[in-house]
mmCIF file of C-alpha atoms in Angstrom:
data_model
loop_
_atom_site.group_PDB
_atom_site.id
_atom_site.type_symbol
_atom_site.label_atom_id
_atom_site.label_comp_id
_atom_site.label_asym_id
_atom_site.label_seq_id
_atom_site.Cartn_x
_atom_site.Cartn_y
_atom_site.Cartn_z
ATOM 1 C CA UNK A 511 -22.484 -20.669 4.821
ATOM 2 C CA UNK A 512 -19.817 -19.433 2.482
ATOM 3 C CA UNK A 513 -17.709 -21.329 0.459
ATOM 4 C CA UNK A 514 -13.947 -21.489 1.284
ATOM 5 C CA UNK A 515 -13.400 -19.703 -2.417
ATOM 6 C CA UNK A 516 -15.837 -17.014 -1.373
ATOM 7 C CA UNK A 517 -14.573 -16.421 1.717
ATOM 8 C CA UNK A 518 -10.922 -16.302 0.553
ATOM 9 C CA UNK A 519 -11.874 -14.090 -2.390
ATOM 10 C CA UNK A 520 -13.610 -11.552 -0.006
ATOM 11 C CA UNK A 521 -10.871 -11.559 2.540
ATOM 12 C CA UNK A 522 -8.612 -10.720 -0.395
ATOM 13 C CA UNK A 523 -10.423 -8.256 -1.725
ATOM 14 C CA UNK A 524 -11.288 -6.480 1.810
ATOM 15 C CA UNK A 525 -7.396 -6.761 2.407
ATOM 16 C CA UNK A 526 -6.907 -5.127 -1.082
ATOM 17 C CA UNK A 527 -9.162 -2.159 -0.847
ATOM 18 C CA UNK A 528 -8.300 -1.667 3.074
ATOM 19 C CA UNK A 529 -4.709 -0.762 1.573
ATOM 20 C CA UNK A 530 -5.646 1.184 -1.430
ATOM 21 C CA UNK A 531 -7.867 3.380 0.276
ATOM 22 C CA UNK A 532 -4.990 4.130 2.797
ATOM 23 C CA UNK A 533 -2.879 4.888 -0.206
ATOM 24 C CA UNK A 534 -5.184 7.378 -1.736
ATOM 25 C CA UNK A 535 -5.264 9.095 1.938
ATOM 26 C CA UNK A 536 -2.115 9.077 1.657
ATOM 27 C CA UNK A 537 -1.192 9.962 -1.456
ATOM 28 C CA UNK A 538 -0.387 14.011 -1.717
ATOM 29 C CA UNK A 539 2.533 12.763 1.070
ATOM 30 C CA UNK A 540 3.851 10.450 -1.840
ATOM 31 C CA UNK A 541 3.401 12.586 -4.258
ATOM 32 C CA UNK A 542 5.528 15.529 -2.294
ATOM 33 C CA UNK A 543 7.911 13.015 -1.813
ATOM 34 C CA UNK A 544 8.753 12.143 -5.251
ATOM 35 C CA UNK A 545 8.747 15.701 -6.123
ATOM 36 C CA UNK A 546 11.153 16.632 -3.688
ATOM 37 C CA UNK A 547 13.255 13.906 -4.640
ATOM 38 C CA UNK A 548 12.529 15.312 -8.594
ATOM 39 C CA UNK A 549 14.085 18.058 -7.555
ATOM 40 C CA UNK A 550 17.034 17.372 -5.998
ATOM 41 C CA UNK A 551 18.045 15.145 -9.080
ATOM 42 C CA UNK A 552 17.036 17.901 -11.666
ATOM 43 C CA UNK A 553 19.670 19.944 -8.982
ATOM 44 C CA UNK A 554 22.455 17.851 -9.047
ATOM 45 C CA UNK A 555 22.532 17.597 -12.744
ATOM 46 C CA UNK A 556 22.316 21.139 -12.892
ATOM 47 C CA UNK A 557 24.283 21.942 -10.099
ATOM 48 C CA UNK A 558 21.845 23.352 -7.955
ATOM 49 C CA UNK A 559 22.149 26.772 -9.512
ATOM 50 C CA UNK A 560 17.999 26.737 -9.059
ATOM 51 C CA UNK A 561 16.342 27.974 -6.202
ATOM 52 C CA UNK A 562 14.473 24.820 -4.337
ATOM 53 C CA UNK A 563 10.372 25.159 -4.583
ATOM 54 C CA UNK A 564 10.264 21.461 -3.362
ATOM 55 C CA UNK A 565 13.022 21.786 -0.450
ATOM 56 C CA UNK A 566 10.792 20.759 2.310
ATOM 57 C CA UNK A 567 7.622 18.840 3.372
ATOM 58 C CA UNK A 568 5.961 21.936 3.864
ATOM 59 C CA UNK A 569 6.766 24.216 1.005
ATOM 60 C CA UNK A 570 6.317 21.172 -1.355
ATOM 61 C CA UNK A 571 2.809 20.606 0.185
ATOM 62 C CA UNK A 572 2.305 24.293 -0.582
ATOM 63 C CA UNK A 573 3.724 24.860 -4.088
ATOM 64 C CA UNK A 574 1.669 21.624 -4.884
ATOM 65 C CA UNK A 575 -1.539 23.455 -3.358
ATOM 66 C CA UNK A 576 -0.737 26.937 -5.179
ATOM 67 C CA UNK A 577 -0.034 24.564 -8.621
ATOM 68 C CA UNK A 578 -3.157 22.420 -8.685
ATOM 69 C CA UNK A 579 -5.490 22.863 -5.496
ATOM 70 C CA UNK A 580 -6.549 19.621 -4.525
ATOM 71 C CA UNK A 581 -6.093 18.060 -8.274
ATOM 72 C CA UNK A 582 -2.514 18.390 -7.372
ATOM 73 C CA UNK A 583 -2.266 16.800 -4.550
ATOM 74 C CA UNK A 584 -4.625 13.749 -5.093
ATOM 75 C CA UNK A 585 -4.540 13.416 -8.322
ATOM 76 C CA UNK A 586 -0.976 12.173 -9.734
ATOM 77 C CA UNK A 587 -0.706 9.507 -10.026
ATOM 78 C CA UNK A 588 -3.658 7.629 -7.909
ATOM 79 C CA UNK A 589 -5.048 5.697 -10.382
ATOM 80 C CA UNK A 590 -1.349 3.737 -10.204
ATOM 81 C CA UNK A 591 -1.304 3.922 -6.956
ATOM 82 C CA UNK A 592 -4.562 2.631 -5.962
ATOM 83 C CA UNK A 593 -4.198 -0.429 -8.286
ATOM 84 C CA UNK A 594 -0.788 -1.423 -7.432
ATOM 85 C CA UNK A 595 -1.714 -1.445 -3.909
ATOM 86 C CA UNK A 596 -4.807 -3.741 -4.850
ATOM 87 C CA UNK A 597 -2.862 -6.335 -6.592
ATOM 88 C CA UNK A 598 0.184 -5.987 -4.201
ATOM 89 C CA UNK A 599 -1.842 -6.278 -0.695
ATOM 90 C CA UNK A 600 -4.993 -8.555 -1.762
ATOM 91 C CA UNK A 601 -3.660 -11.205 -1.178
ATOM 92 C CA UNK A 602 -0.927 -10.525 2.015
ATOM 93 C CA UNK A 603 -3.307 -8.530 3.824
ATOM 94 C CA UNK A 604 -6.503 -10.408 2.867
ATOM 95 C CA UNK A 605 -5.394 -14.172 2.928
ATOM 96 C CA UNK A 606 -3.960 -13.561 6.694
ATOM 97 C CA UNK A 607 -7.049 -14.444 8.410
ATOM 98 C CA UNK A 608 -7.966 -17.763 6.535
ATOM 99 C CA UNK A 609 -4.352 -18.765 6.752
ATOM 100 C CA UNK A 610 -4.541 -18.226 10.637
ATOM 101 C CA UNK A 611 -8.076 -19.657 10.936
ATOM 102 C CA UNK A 612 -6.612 -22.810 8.739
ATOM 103 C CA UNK A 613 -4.025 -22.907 11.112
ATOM 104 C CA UNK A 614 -5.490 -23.010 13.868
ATOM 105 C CA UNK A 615 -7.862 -25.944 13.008
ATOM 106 C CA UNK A 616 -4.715 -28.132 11.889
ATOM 107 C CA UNK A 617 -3.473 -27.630 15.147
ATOM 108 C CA UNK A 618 -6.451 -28.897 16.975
ATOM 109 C CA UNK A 619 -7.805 -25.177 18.083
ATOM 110 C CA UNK A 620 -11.687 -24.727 18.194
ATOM 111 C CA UNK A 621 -13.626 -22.834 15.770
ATOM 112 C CA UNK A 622 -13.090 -19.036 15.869
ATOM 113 C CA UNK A 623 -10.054 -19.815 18.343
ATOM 114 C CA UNK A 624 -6.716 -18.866 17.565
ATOM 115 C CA UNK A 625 -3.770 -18.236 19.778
ATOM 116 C CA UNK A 626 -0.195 -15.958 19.577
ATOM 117 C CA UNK A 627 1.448 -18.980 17.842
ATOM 118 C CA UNK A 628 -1.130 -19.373 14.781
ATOM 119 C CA UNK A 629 -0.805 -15.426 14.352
ATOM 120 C CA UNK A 630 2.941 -15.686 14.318
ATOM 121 C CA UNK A 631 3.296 -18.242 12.090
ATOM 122 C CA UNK A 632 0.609 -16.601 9.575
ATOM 123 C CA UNK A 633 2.260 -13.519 9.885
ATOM 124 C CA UNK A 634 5.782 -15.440 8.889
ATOM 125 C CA UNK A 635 4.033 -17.618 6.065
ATOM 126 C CA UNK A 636 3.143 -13.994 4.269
ATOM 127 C CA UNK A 637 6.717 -12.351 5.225
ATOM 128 C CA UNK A 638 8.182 -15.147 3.438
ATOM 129 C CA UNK A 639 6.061 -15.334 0.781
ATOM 130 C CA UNK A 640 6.603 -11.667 0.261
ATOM 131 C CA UNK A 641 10.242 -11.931 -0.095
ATOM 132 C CA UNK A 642 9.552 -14.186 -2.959
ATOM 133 C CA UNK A 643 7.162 -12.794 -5.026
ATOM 134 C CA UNK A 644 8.477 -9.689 -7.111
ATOM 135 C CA UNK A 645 7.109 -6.922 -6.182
ATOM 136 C CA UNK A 646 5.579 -4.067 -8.980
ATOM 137 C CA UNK A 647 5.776 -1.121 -6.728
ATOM 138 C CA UNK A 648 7.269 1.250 -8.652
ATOM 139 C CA UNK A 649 5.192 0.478 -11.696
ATOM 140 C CA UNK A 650 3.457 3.838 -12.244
ATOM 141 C CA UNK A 651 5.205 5.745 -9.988
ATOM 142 C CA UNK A 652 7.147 7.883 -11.764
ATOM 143 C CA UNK A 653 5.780 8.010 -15.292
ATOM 144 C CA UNK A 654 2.568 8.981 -13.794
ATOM 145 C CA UNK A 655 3.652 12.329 -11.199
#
């Protein structure tokens, strides 16, 4: 039988690397996005005299191809993104399940039994907490693409 500090530090760290492996998947459509958004700064400022490379979803994802392959894609800033996501999600996404366990056992629920109302109020235990702790997402972000 696990300790309650084991368990909790698995479940955070399964909730952690759940999200930043679905970050890395989902990187190149992050890092499009900030170059398209790159771009249509660097245009303003200049007036938009330049013709767009980054102007849609599509030719971004392709200019980013034809500029680095997959390196391009992946690559910018992942390391960032991967550890932000760690630290940001480990322990909303991981602590859910103890919380709702916990929750259900104050409230007189058997063992491995929880209902819609100990989900509901886990779920709004992390929203609020969320809203209170600052959040680093945009540390990385755009020194690193």
């Amino acid at each position: 039988q696990q300790s309650l500090s084991q368990k909790l530090l698995r479940e955070a760290w399964a909730g952690g690397a759940a999200n930043a492996f679905t970050s890395a998947f989902l990187n190149p459509m992050d890092v499009t996005k900030t170059r398209m958004q790159a771009e249509l700064r660097a245009g303003a400022a200049a007036g938009a005299a330049e013709k767009a490379v980054h102007g849609t979803m599509a030719k971004s994802l392709s200019a980013l191809w034809r500029e680095g392959g997959v390196r391009g894609l992946y690559l910018p800033g992942l390391t960032a993104t991967m550890v932000r996501e760690m630290f940001n999600c480990s322990a909303r996404a991981g602590m859910y399940v103890p919380v709702r366990d916990l929750l259900a056992s104050i409230t007189g629920g058997a063992e491995g039994e929880t209902h819609m109302g100990h989900r509901i109020l886990a779920d709004a235990v992390f929203r609020n907490l969320g809203a209170k702790v600052p959040h680093t997402e945009n540390i990385g972000r755009s020194s690193s693409r």
